[in-house]
Amino acid sequence: MCKEFTLVAGPCSVESLEQVIHTAKELKDKLSPDFFRAGVWKPRTRPGSFEGVGEIGLEWLQIVQHDFGLKVITEAGSADHIDKLARYDINSFWIGARTVANPFSVQEISNALKNADVNVFIKNPIHPDIELWIGAIERFINAGVKNVFAIHRGFYPYEKTHLRNVPRWEIPIELARRFPELKIICDPSHIAGDTKYIADISQKAIDLNMCGLMVESHYQPEKALSDKNQQLTPQQLKNIIDSLVFRSDKTSDDEYKNLLAGLRDKIDVIDYQLIDMLEHRFKLVDEIGGLKKSHNVTILQLERWKTIVESRLNYANADNISREFLLKILQMIHKESIQRQNEIFGKE
């Protein structure tokens, strides 16, 4: 379990001195977050939307940092931004999803931060590409940046969903497996897109042992110039934080540990059996591939594939295995089967 819970809170954008002062004061009084967040430069998908107040916003954030004793953090998208932030004594910033998707930009920024004693929070890229996310993280680690965090803000939804971005929790979990010392915090505001989902997403993140939250909060969210639907008032945010249930990843209860060990042993046996069965299945797939090649038959047999999907979905107990989950497994196995048979067809 993370030793410390990190809370990053503040408005989506810096809009005015009055706005940042009011919001910072309320957040300081109610929650005293570890970082006060607010975007100064706002890269938008299309021109015409509010794109931030620019450098004047750094002056206002500097006032917040000085008057309220809050570390401020804003988005940096270029080496020029890094230079400007340094002039205002701001040494914490996040790298946005769009920037992370561009290795040239990430390299430029990391070069500007060589061996710097700063806090860099790296958001996941817009699309679910863990290697791209890892690449950005590694560039800052390799540059000698002292404190590197990852921010899970969800991914662009290709399917219909009530959320702004789909969480794809398996991706930050895999990131944690590969980088066990890396602090990963969750941005429920950008996953949710609507304040009514933020509490549930926040609890889910804590249950998955994430090290904190980055949450958008505005003293008057209904008047916000960007992302008003996903910004909480400081009091609403306090209510959510107070309601979170924090659990330990360990216990000294011997009965629990014995029961858990027994169940995990059973899962280990089943996992190895699954691997053995998959290996056996793919050997049969290879035999079929050779048979198709020798008889000049196409790899894809659509009617057979439809039969497999329908019969396996009907066979499964919907109470124990969701149809959506099972379909994904079948599709992955089918994709691998086609790949193997393609390789067989390509051999002389």
Coordinates of C-alpha atoms in Angstrom, one line a residue:
M1 CA 0.0 0.0 0.0
C2 CA 1.2 3.5 -0.7
K3 CA 2.8 5.1 2.4
E4 CA 1.2 8.4 1.7
F5 CA -2.0 9.6 0.1
T6 CA -1.4 12.5 -2.3
L7 CA -4.3 14.9 -3.0
V8 CA -4.0 17.3 -6.0
A9 CA -7.0 19.6 -6.2
G10 CA -8.0 22.8 -7.9
P11 CA -9.9 24.2 -10.9
C12 CA -9.5 22.9 -14.5
S13 CA -8.2 26.3 -15.6
V14 CA -6.8 29.5 -14.1
E15 CA -9.5 32.0 -15.1
S16 CA -9.0 35.1 -12.8
L17 CA -7.1 36.1 -9.7
E18 CA -10.4 36.2 -7.8
Q19 CA -11.2 32.6 -8.9
V20 CA -7.9 31.1 -7.9
I21 CA -7.7 32.9 -4.6
H22 CA -11.3 31.9 -3.6
T23 CA -10.8 28.3 -4.6
A24 CA -7.4 28.0 -3.0
K25 CA -8.7 29.5 0.3
E26 CA -11.6 27.1 0.4
L27 CA -9.5 24.1 -0.4
K28 CA -6.8 25.1 2.1
D29 CA -9.4 25.5 4.9
K30 CA -11.3 22.3 4.1
L31 CA -8.7 19.9 2.8
S32 CA -5.2 21.4 2.7
P33 CA -4.3 19.5 -0.5
D34 CA -0.7 18.5 -1.2
F35 CA -0.9 20.4 -4.5
F36 CA -3.2 23.1 -5.9
R37 CA -3.8 22.4 -9.6
A38 CA -4.9 24.8 -12.3
G39 CA -4.1 25.0 -16.0
V40 CA -2.6 28.1 -17.4
W41 CA -2.1 26.9 -21.0
K42 CA -5.1 24.8 -22.2
P43 CA -4.5 22.8 -25.4
R44 CA -8.0 22.3 -26.9
T45 CA -9.1 19.9 -29.5
R46 CA -10.5 22.8 -31.7
P47 CA -9.7 26.5 -31.7
G48 CA -12.3 28.9 -30.2
S49 CA -12.6 27.1 -26.9
F50 CA -11.1 28.7 -23.8
E51 CA -7.3 28.1 -24.1
G52 CA -6.1 29.5 -20.8
V53 CA -5.0 33.0 -19.6
G54 CA -1.3 32.3 -20.3
E55 CA 1.6 33.7 -18.4
I56 CA -0.4 36.1 -16.3
G57 CA -1.9 33.0 -14.6
L58 CA 1.6 32.1 -13.3
E59 CA 1.6 35.3 -11.4
W60 CA -1.7 34.4 -9.8
L61 CA -0.5 30.9 -9.0
Q62 CA 2.6 32.4 -7.4
I63 CA 0.4 34.4 -5.1
V64 CA -1.5 31.2 -4.1
Q65 CA 1.8 29.5 -3.4
H66 CA 3.1 32.4 -1.3
D67 CA -0.1 33.4 0.6
F68 CA -1.6 30.0 1.3
G69 CA 1.5 27.8 1.5
L70 CA 0.2 25.4 -1.1
K71 CA 2.4 23.9 -3.7
V72 CA 1.0 24.8 -7.1
I73 CA 1.0 22.6 -10.2
T74 CA 0.1 23.4 -13.8
E75 CA 0.4 21.8 -17.2
A76 CA 3.7 22.1 -19.1
G77 CA 3.7 21.4 -22.8
S78 CA 7.1 22.6 -24.0
A79 CA 10.6 23.6 -22.8
D80 CA 9.5 27.2 -23.1
H81 CA 6.8 26.5 -20.5
I82 CA 9.4 25.0 -18.2
D83 CA 11.5 28.2 -18.4
K84 CA 8.5 30.3 -17.6
L85 CA 7.5 28.2 -14.7
A86 CA 11.0 28.4 -13.2
R87 CA 10.8 32.2 -13.3
Y88 CA 7.8 32.0 -11.0
D89 CA 9.3 29.4 -8.7
I90 CA 6.8 26.8 -9.8
N91 CA 8.6 23.4 -9.6
S92 CA 5.6 21.0 -10.0
F93 CA 3.8 20.4 -13.3
W94 CA 1.9 17.7 -15.2
I95 CA 2.5 16.5 -18.8
G96 CA -0.8 16.3 -20.5
A97 CA -2.3 13.3 -22.4
R98 CA -1.8 15.0 -25.8
T99 CA 1.8 15.9 -25.1
V100 CA 2.6 12.4 -23.8
A101 CA 1.5 11.0 -27.1
N102 CA 4.3 12.9 -28.8
P103 CA 7.8 11.5 -27.9
F104 CA 9.5 14.6 -29.5
S105 CA 7.7 16.9 -27.1
V106 CA 8.4 14.7 -24.2
Q107 CA 12.1 14.5 -25.0
E108 CA 12.3 18.3 -25.4
I109 CA 10.7 18.8 -22.0
S110 CA 12.8 16.1 -20.2
N111 CA 16.0 17.6 -21.7
A112 CA 15.0 20.9 -20.1
L113 CA 14.7 19.2 -16.7
K114 CA 18.0 17.2 -16.6
N115 CA 18.7 16.4 -12.9
A116 CA 16.1 18.8 -11.8
D117 CA 14.6 18.7 -8.3
V118 CA 11.0 19.0 -9.5
N119 CA 7.7 17.1 -9.3
V120 CA 6.6 15.8 -12.7
F121 CA 3.2 14.1 -13.1
I122 CA 2.8 12.2 -16.3
K123 CA -0.7 11.6 -17.6
N124 CA -1.5 8.5 -19.7
P125 CA -1.8 9.2 -23.4
I126 CA -5.3 9.6 -24.9
H127 CA -5.2 6.2 -26.4
P128 CA -4.6 2.9 -24.4
D129 CA -0.9 2.5 -25.3
I130 CA 1.0 1.5 -22.2
E131 CA 4.4 1.5 -24.0
L132 CA 3.9 5.1 -25.0
W133 CA 3.1 6.0 -21.4
I134 CA 6.1 4.0 -20.1
G135 CA 8.3 5.7 -22.7
A136 CA 7.4 9.1 -21.4
I137 CA 8.0 8.1 -17.8
E138 CA 11.4 6.6 -18.7
R139 CA 12.5 9.8 -20.4
F140 CA 12.0 11.8 -17.2
I141 CA 13.6 9.1 -15.0
N142 CA 16.6 8.8 -17.4
A143 CA 16.9 12.6 -17.3
G144 CA 17.5 12.4 -13.6
V145 CA 14.2 14.1 -12.5
K146 CA 13.9 13.6 -8.8
N147 CA 10.2 13.0 -8.4
V148 CA 8.2 11.3 -11.1
F149 CA 4.5 10.4 -10.7
A150 CA 2.0 8.8 -13.1
I151 CA -1.6 10.0 -13.5
H152 CA -4.3 7.7 -14.7
R153 CA -6.9 9.8 -16.4
G154 CA -8.6 7.2 -18.5
F155 CA -8.6 6.6 -22.3
Y156 CA -10.6 7.8 -25.3
P157 CA -13.8 5.7 -25.5
Y158 CA -14.3 3.8 -28.8
E159 CA -17.4 2.3 -27.3
K160 CA -20.6 4.0 -26.0
T161 CA -20.1 4.8 -22.3
H162 CA -21.6 7.2 -19.7
L163 CA -18.0 8.2 -18.8
R164 CA -15.9 10.8 -20.5
N165 CA -12.9 8.4 -20.7
V166 CA -12.9 4.7 -20.1
P167 CA -10.7 3.7 -17.1
R168 CA -9.1 0.5 -18.5
W169 CA -7.9 -0.2 -15.0
E170 CA -5.8 -3.1 -16.3
I171 CA -3.3 -0.6 -17.8
P172 CA -2.4 1.3 -14.6
I173 CA -2.3 -2.1 -12.8
E174 CA 0.3 -3.3 -15.4
L175 CA 2.2 -0.1 -15.0
A176 CA 2.4 -0.7 -11.3
R177 CA 3.6 -4.2 -11.9
R178 CA 6.4 -3.0 -14.1
F179 CA 7.3 0.0 -11.9
P180 CA 6.5 -1.0 -8.3
E181 CA 8.1 2.1 -6.8
L182 CA 6.3 4.5 -9.1
K183 CA 3.5 6.5 -7.4
I184 CA 0.4 6.3 -9.6
I185 CA -2.5 8.6 -8.8
C186 CA -6.0 8.7 -10.4
D187 CA -7.7 11.6 -12.1
P188 CA -11.4 10.7 -11.5
S189 CA -12.6 14.1 -13.0
H190 CA -11.4 13.3 -16.5
I191 CA -12.5 9.7 -16.3
A192 CA -16.0 10.7 -15.1
G193 CA -16.7 13.9 -17.1
D194 CA -19.6 14.4 -14.7
T195 CA -19.4 15.0 -10.9
K196 CA -21.9 12.3 -10.1
Y197 CA -19.5 9.6 -11.0
I198 CA -16.4 11.0 -9.2
A199 CA -17.0 9.4 -5.8
D200 CA -17.3 5.9 -7.1
I201 CA -14.3 6.2 -9.4
S202 CA -12.2 7.6 -6.5
Q203 CA -13.1 4.7 -4.3
K204 CA -12.3 2.3 -7.0
A205 CA -8.9 3.9 -7.4
I206 CA -8.2 3.6 -3.7
D207 CA -9.4 0.0 -3.7
L208 CA -6.8 -0.7 -6.4
N209 CA -4.1 0.8 -4.2
M210 CA -3.4 4.0 -6.1
C211 CA -1.4 6.6 -4.3
G212 CA -3.8 9.5 -4.5
L213 CA -6.2 11.6 -6.5
M214 CA -6.1 14.6 -8.8
V215 CA -9.6 16.1 -8.7
E216 CA -10.9 19.3 -10.3
S217 CA -12.5 21.7 -7.9
H218 CA -13.8 25.2 -8.5
Y219 CA -15.5 27.6 -6.0
Q220 CA -18.2 28.3 -8.6
P221 CA -18.1 25.4 -11.0
E222 CA -21.3 26.5 -12.7
K223 CA -19.4 29.6 -13.9
A224 CA -16.2 27.7 -15.0
L225 CA -14.9 28.5 -18.5
S226 CA -13.9 24.9 -19.1
D227 CA -15.1 21.4 -18.0
K228 CA -17.8 22.8 -15.7
N229 CA -19.6 19.5 -15.5
Q230 CA -16.7 17.6 -13.9
Q231 CA -15.7 20.3 -11.3
L232 CA -16.7 19.9 -7.7
T233 CA -17.0 22.6 -5.1
P234 CA -14.4 22.4 -2.4
Q235 CA -17.1 21.2 0.1
Q236 CA -18.3 18.5 -2.3
L237 CA -14.7 17.3 -2.7
K238 CA -14.3 17.3 1.1
N239 CA -17.4 15.1 1.4
I240 CA -16.0 12.6 -1.1
I241 CA -12.6 12.5 0.5
D242 CA -14.2 12.0 4.0
S243 CA -16.3 9.2 2.6
L244 CA -13.4 7.2 1.1
V245 CA -12.6 3.9 2.7
F246 CA -8.9 3.2 3.0
R247 CA -7.8 -0.4 3.3
S248 CA -4.5 -2.0 4.1
D249 CA -2.9 -4.4 1.6
K250 CA -1.7 -6.6 4.6
T251 CA -3.1 -8.1 7.8
S252 CA -1.7 -9.9 10.8
D253 CA -4.8 -12.2 11.0
D254 CA -3.5 -15.8 10.7
E255 CA -6.8 -17.3 9.8
Y256 CA -7.2 -14.8 6.9
K257 CA -3.7 -15.5 5.7
N258 CA -4.2 -19.3 5.8
L259 CA -7.5 -19.1 3.9
L260 CA -6.0 -16.7 1.3
A261 CA -3.0 -18.9 0.8
G262 CA -5.2 -21.9 0.2
L263 CA -7.4 -20.1 -2.3
R264 CA -4.4 -18.7 -4.1
D265 CA -2.8 -22.2 -4.4
K266 CA -6.0 -23.4 -6.1
I267 CA -5.9 -20.5 -8.5
D268 CA -2.2 -21.2 -9.3
V269 CA -3.1 -24.8 -10.2
I270 CA -6.0 -23.6 -12.4
D271 CA -3.8 -21.0 -14.1
Y272 CA -1.2 -23.6 -15.1
Q273 CA -3.9 -25.9 -16.3
L274 CA -5.3 -23.1 -18.5
I275 CA -1.8 -22.5 -20.0
D276 CA -1.4 -26.2 -20.7
M277 CA -4.8 -26.3 -22.4
L278 CA -4.1 -23.2 -24.5
E279 CA -0.8 -24.7 -25.7
H280 CA -2.7 -27.9 -26.6
R281 CA -5.4 -25.9 -28.4
F282 CA -2.8 -23.9 -30.4
K283 CA -1.1 -27.2 -31.5
L284 CA -4.4 -28.2 -33.0
V285 CA -4.8 -24.8 -34.6
D286 CA -1.4 -25.3 -36.2
E287 CA -2.4 -28.7 -37.5
I288 CA -5.6 -27.1 -39.0
G289 CA -3.5 -24.4 -40.6
G290 CA -1.3 -26.9 -42.3
L291 CA -4.4 -28.8 -43.5
K292 CA -5.9 -25.6 -44.9
K293 CA -2.7 -24.7 -46.7
S294 CA -2.3 -28.2 -48.3
H295 CA -5.9 -28.1 -49.5
N296 CA -5.7 -24.4 -50.7
V297 CA -8.5 -23.3 -48.2
T298 CA -8.7 -19.8 -46.8
I299 CA -7.6 -19.2 -43.2
L300 CA -10.8 -17.4 -42.1
Q301 CA -13.9 -19.6 -41.9
L302 CA -16.6 -17.2 -40.9
E303 CA -19.3 -19.7 -40.3
R304 CA -17.1 -21.7 -38.0
W305 CA -16.1 -18.6 -36.1
K306 CA -19.7 -17.6 -35.7
T307 CA -20.5 -21.1 -34.4
I308 CA -17.7 -20.9 -31.8
V309 CA -18.8 -17.5 -30.5
E310 CA -22.5 -18.5 -30.2
S311 CA -21.9 -21.9 -28.7
R312 CA -19.3 -20.8 -26.1
L313 CA -21.3 -17.8 -25.0
N314 CA -24.4 -20.0 -24.6
Y315 CA -22.3 -22.6 -22.7
A316 CA -21.0 -20.2 -20.2
N317 CA -22.9 -19.5 -17.0
A318 CA -23.8 -15.8 -17.3
D319 CA -23.9 -15.5 -13.5
N320 CA -20.2 -16.5 -13.2
I321 CA -18.6 -15.2 -16.4
S322 CA -19.9 -12.1 -18.2
R323 CA -20.6 -12.5 -21.9
E324 CA -18.5 -9.3 -22.6
F325 CA -15.5 -10.8 -20.8
L326 CA -15.8 -14.2 -22.5
L327 CA -16.2 -12.6 -25.9
K328 CA -12.9 -10.7 -25.4
I329 CA -11.1 -13.9 -24.5
L330 CA -12.5 -15.7 -27.6
Q331 CA -11.5 -12.8 -29.8
M332 CA -8.0 -12.8 -28.5
I333 CA -7.6 -16.5 -29.0
H334 CA -9.1 -16.2 -32.5
K335 CA -6.7 -13.4 -33.3
E336 CA -3.7 -15.5 -32.2
S337 CA -5.0 -18.5 -34.1
I338 CA -5.2 -16.5 -37.3
Q339 CA -1.7 -15.1 -36.8
R340 CA -0.3 -18.6 -36.3
Q341 CA -2.0 -19.9 -39.4
N342 CA -0.8 -16.8 -41.4
E343 CA 2.7 -17.7 -40.4
I344 CA 2.2 -21.3 -41.6
F345 CA 0.8 -20.1 -44.9
G346 CA 3.9 -17.9 -45.3
K347 CA 6.4 -20.7 -45.0
E348 CA 7.8 -22.3 -48.1

